[in-house]
CSV table of C-alpha atoms in Angstrom, one decimal:
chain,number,residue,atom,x,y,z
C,1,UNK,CA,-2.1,-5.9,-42.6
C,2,UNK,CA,-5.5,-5.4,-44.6
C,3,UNK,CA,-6.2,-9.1,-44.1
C,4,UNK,CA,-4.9,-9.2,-40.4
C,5,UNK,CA,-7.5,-6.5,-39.1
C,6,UNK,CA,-9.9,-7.9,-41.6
C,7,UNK,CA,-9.4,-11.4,-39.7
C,8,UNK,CA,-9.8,-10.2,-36.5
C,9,UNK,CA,-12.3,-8.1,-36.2
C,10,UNK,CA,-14.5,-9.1,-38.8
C,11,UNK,CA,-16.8,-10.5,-35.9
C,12,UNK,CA,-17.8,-7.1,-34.8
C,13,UNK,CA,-17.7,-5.7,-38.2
C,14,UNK,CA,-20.6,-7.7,-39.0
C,15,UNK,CA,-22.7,-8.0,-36.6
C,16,UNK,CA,-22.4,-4.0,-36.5
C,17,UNK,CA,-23.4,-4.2,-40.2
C,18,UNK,CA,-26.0,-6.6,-39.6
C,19,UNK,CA,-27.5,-4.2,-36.8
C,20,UNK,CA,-27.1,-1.2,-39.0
C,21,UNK,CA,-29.3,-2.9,-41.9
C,22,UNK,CA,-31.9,-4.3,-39.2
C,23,UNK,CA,-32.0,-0.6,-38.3
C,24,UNK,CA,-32.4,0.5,-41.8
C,25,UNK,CA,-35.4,-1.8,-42.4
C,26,UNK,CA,-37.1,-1.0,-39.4
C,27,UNK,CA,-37.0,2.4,-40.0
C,28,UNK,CA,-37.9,2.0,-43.4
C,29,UNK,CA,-41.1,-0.2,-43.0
C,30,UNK,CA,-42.1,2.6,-40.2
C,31,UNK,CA,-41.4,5.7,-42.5
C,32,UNK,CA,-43.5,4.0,-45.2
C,33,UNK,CA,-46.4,3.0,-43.0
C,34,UNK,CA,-45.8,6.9,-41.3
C,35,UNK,CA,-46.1,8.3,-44.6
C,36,UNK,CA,-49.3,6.6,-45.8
C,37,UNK,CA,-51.0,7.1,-42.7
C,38,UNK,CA,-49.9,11.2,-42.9
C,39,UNK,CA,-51.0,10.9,-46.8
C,40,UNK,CA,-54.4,10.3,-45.7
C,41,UNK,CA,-54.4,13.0,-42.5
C,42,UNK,CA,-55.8,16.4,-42.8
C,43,UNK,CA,-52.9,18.9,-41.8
C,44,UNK,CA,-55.0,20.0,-38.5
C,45,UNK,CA,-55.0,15.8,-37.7
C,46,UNK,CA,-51.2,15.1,-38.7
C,47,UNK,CA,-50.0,15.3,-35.0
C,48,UNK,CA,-52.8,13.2,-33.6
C,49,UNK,CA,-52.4,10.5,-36.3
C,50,UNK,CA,-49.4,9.8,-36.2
C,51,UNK,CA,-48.4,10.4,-32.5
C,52,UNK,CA,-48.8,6.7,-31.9
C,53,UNK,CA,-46.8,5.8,-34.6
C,54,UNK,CA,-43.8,8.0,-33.6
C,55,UNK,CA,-43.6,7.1,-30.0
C,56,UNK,CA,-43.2,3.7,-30.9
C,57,UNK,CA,-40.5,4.5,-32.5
C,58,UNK,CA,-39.5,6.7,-30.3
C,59,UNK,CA,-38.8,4.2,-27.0
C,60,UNK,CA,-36.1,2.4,-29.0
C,61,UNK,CA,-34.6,5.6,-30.5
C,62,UNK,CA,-34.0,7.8,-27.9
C,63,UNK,CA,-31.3,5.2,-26.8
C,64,UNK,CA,-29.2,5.8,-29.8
C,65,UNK,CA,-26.6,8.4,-28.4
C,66,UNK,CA,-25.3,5.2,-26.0
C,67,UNK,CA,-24.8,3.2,-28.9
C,68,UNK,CA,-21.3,4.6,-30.1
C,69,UNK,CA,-20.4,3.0,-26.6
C,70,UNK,CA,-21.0,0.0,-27.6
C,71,UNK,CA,-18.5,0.5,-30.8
C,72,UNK,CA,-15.8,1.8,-27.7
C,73,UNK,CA,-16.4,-1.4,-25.7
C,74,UNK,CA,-16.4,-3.9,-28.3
C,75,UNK,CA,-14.3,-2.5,-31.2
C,76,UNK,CA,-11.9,0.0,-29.4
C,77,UNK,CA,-11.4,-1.6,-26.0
C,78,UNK,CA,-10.0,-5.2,-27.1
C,79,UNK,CA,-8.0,-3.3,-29.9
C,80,UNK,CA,-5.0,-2.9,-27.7
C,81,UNK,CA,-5.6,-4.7,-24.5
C,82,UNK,CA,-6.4,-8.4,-25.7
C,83,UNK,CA,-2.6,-8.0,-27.3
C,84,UNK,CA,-1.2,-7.2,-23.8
C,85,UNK,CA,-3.3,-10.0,-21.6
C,86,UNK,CA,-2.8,-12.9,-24.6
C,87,UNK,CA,0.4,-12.0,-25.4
C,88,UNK,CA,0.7,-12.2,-28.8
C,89,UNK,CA,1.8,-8.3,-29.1
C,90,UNK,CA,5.1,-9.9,-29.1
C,91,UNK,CA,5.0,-12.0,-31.9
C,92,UNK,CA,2.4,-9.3,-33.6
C,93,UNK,CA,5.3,-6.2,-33.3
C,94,UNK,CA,8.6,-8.2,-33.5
C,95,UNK,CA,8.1,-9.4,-36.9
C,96,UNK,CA,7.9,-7.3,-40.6
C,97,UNK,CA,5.4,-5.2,-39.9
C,98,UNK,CA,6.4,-2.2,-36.9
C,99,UNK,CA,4.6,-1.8,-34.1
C,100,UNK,CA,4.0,1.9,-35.7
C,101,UNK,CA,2.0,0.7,-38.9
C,102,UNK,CA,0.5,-2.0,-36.8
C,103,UNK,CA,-1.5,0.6,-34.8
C,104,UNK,CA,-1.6,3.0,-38.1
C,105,UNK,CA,-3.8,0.2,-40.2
C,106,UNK,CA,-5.5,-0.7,-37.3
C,107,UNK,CA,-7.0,2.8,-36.0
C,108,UNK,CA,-7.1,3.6,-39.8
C,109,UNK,CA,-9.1,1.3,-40.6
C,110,UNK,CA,-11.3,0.4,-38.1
C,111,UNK,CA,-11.3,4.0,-37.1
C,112,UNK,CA,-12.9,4.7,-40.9
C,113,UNK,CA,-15.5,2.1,-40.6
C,114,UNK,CA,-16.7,3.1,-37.5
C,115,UNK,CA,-17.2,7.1,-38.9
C,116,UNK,CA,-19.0,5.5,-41.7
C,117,UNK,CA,-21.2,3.0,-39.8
C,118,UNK,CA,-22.3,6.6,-37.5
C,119,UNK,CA,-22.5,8.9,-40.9
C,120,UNK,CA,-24.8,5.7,-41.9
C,121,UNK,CA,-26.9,5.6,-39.0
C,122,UNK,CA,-27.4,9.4,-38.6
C,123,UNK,CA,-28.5,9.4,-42.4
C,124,UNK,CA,-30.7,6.7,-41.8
C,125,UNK,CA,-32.7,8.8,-38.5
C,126,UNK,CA,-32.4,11.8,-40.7
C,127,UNK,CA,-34.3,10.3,-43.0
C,128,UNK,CA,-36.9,8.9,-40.8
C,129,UNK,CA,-37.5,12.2,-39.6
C,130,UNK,CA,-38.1,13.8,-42.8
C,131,UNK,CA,-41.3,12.0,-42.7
C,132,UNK,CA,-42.4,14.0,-39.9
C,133,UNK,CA,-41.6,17.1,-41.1
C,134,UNK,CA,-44.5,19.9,-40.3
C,135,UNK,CA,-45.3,18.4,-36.9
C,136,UNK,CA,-44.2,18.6,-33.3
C,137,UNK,CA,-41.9,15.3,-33.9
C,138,UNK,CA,-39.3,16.3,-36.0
C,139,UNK,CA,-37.2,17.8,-33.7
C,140,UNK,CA,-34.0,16.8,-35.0
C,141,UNK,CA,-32.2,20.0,-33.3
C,142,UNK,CA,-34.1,20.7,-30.2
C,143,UNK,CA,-34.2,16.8,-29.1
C,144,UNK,CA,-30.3,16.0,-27.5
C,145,UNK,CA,-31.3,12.0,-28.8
C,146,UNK,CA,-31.8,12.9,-31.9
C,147,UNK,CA,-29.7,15.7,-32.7
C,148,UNK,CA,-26.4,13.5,-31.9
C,149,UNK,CA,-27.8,10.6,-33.7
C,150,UNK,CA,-28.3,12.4,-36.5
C,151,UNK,CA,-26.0,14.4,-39.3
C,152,UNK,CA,-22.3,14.5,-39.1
C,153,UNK,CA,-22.2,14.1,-35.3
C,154,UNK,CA,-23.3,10.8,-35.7
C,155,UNK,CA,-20.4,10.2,-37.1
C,156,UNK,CA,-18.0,12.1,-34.6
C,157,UNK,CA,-19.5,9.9,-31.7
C,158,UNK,CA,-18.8,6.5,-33.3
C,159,UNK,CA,-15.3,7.3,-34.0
C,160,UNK,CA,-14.7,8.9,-30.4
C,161,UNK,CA,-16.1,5.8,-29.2
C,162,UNK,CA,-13.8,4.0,-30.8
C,163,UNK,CA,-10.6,5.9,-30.4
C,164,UNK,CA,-11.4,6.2,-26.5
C,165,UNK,CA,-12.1,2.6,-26.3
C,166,UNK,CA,-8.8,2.0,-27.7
C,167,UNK,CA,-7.0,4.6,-25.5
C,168,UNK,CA,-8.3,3.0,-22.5
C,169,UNK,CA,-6.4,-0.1,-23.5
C,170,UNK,CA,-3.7,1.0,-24.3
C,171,UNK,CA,-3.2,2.7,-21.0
C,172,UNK,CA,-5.0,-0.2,-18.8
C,173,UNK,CA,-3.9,-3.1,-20.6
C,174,UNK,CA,-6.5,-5.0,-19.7
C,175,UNK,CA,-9.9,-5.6,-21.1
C,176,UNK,CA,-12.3,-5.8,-18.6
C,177,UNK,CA,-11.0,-2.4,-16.8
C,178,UNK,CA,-10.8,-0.9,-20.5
C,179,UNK,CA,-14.0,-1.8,-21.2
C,180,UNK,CA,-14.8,0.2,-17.5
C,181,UNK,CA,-13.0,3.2,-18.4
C,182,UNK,CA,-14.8,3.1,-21.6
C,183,UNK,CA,-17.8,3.5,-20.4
C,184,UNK,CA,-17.3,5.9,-17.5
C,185,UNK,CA,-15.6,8.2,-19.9
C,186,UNK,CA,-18.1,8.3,-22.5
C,187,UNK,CA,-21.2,8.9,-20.1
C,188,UNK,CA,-19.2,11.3,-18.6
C,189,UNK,CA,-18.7,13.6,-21.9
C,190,UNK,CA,-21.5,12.7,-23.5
C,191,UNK,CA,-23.6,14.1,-20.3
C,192,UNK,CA,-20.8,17.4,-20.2
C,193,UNK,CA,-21.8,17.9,-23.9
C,194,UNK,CA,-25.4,17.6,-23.3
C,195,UNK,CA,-25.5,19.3,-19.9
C,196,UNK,CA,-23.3,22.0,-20.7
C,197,UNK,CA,-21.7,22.1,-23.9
C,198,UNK,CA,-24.7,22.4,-26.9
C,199,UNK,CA,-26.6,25.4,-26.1
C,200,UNK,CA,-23.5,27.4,-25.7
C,201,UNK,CA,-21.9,26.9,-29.1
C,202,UNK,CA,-23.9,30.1,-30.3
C,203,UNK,CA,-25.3,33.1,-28.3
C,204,UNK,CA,-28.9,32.2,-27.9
C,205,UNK,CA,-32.0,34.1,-28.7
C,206,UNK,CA,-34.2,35.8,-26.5
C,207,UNK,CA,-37.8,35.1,-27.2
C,208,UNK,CA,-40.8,36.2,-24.6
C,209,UNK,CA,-44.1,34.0,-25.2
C,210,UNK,CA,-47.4,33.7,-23.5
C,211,UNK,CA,-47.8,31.4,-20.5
C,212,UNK,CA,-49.9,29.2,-23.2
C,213,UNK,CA,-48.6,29.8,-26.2
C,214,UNK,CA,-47.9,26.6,-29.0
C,215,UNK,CA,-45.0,25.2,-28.3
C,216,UNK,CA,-41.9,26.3,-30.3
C,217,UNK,CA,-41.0,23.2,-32.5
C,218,UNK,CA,-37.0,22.0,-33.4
C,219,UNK,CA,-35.2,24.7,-31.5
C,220,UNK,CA,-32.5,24.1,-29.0
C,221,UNK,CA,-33.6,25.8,-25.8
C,222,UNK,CA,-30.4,26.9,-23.6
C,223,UNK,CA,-32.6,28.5,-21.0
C,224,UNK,CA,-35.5,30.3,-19.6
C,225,UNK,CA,-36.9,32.7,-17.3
C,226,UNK,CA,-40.1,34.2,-16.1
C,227,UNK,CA,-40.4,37.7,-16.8
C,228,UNK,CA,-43.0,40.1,-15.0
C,229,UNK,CA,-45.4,43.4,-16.6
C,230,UNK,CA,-42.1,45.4,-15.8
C,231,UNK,CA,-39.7,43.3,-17.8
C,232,UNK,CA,-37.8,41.9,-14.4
C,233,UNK,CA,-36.9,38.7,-15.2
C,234,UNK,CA,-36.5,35.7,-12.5
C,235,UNK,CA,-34.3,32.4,-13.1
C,236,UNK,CA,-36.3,31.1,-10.0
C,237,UNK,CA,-40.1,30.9,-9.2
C,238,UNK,CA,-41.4,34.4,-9.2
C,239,UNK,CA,-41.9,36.2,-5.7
C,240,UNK,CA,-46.1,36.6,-6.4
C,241,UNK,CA,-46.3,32.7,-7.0
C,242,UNK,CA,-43.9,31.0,-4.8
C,243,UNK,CA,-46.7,30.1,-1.7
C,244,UNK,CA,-48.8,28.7,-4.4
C,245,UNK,CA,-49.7,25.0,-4.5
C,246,UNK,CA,-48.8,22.9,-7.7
C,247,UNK,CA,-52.3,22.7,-9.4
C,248,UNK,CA,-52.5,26.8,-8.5
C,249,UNK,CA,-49.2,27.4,-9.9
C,250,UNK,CA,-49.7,28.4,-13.5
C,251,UNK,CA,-52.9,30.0,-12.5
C,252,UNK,CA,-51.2,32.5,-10.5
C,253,UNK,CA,-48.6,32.7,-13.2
C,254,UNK,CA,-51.4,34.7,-15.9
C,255,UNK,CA,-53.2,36.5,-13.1
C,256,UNK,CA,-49.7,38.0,-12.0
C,257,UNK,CA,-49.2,38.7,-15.4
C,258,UNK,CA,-45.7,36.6,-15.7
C,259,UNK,CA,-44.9,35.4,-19.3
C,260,UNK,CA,-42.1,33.2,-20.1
C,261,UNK,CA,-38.7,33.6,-21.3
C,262,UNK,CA,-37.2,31.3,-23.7
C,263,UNK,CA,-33.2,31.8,-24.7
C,264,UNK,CA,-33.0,29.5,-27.8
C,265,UNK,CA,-31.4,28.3,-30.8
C,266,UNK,CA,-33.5,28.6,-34.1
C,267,UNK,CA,-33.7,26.0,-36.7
C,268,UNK,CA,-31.3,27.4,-38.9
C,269,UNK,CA,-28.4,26.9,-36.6
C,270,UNK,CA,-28.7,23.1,-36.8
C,271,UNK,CA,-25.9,22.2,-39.2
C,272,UNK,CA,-23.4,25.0,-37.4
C,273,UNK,CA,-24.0,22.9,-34.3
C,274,UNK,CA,-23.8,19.6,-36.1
C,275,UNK,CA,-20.3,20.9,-37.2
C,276,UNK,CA,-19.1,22.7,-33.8
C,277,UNK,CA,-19.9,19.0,-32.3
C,278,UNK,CA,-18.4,17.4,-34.6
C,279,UNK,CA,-15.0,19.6,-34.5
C,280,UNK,CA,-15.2,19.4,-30.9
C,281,UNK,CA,-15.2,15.2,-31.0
C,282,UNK,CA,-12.6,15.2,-33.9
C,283,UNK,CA,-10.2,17.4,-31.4
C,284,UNK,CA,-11.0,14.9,-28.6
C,285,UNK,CA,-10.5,11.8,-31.4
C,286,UNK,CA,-6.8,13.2,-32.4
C,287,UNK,CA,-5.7,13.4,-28.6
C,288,UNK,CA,-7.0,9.8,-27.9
C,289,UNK,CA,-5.1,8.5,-31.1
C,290,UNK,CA,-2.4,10.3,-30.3
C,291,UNK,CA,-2.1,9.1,-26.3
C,292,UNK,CA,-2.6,5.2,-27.7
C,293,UNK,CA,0.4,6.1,-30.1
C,294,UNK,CA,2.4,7.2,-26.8
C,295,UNK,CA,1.3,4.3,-25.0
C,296,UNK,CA,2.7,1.6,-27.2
C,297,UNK,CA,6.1,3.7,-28.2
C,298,UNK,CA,6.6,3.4,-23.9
């Protein structure tokens, strides 16, 4: 069975593998050039020096949490369903193997290489990061692109991607409306997590900060406010300031006296989240598996 799944699906095993280690060396060669040019920089320059160089990064990066779709579409969706529209489930389950350890190698496997592919990619990111440590960029937590593209969630997302592409053909039987469900579903829970889901893994913090104070770096920010001299707080535009005109707006703001309200997540809680994510996937993973499972004993 090793040699089966190896067979046919060593295609998208590659090129994944291929796109994984064009990843690696592009993020290499830009962390090296990153860190030479910050080696050079005055700490009161860092930012400006190497703003360029991250943002160029940046535009291809921030499309990273779609990519486990990708693994879904092309590695979970025909899994299943390319059986059912070529046929060949017939001669595939009727012979020694069971249709049981059929599916069993095959989620197993592919299922492995998938969570490893992610755990590879978020390492790489990770890494990247690092060289940006001590400015405004590394915000591996407080960024929603980079915090699922990077750690063990990574991971999570790949195999959920997989396992939910699979799902969808086992319960569709049909690739091109798999592949369709795939997609639909992921956007849809990966915008629920984002939307509603990280910033209320924890009980935030409450922080009040001056109208222009430095921006707070790699926190999660779950909410804010405006809060007035008397410590009233509004969710909406304050009553003083709500006539005023866009360019006016922050103006009024100080000479009303309003400061701003941040409920956040500090740094430290960036690996707790990284796990509650992940646990939260996993749960999701084991109730795709186990609805393909159903699906193919029907």
């Amino acid at each position: 069975m090793l040699w089966v799944t190896w067979r046919q699906h060593r295609a998208q095993v590659l090129v994944t593998a291929a796109l994984l280690a064009g990843t690696g060396v592009f993020l290499l060669v830009h962390g090296v050039h990153a860190a030479d040019t910050a080696a050079g920089t005055a700490a009161q320059d860092l930012e400006r020096a190497l703003g360029d160089d991250f943002r160029l990064a940046y535009q291809g990066l921030s499309w990273l949490p779609w990519v486990p779709a990708l693994v879904g579409v092309f590695w979970g969706a025909p899994l299943v369903s390319r059986e059912f529209e070529r046929g060949t489930f017939r001669v595939a389950w009727t012979q020694s193997v069971s249709r049981r350890r059929w599916l069993a190698v095959k989620l197993g496997v592919l299922g492995l290489l998938a969570a490893l592919a992610g755990l590879a990619m978020g390492a790489m990111v990770g890494a990247w990061l690092h060289v940006f440590d001590g400015t405004r960029f590394a915000d591996r937590f407080g960024d929603d692109s980079m915090f699922g593209s990077t750690g063990v969630a990574s991971a999570a997302w790949w195999l959920f991607a997989f396992l939910l592409g699979a799902a969808s053909g086992a319960v569709v039987r049909r690739l091109l409306p798999a592949i369709a469900v795939t997609i639909a579903v992921f956007v849809a829970v990966l915008f629920t997590v984002i939307v509603f889901g990280r910033g209320n893994y924890a009980a935030p913090d409450r922080v009040v900060v001056d109208l222009d104070a430095a921006p707070i770096t790699d926190t999660m920010v779950a909410d804010y406010a405006w809060v007035d001299r008397g410590g009233r707080e509004y969710t909406d535009n304050p009553p003083a300031c709500r006539s005023a005109g866009r360019a006016e707006y922050l103006d009024c703001l100080r000479d009303a006296g309003y400061r701003t309200v941040l409920y956040l997540h500090p740094p430290d809680r960036y690996w707790r989240f990284q796990w509650t994510e992940t646990g939260i996937l996993l749960v999701l993973s084991a109730g795709l598996a186990g609805l393909t499972v159903r699906r193919l004993r029907s």
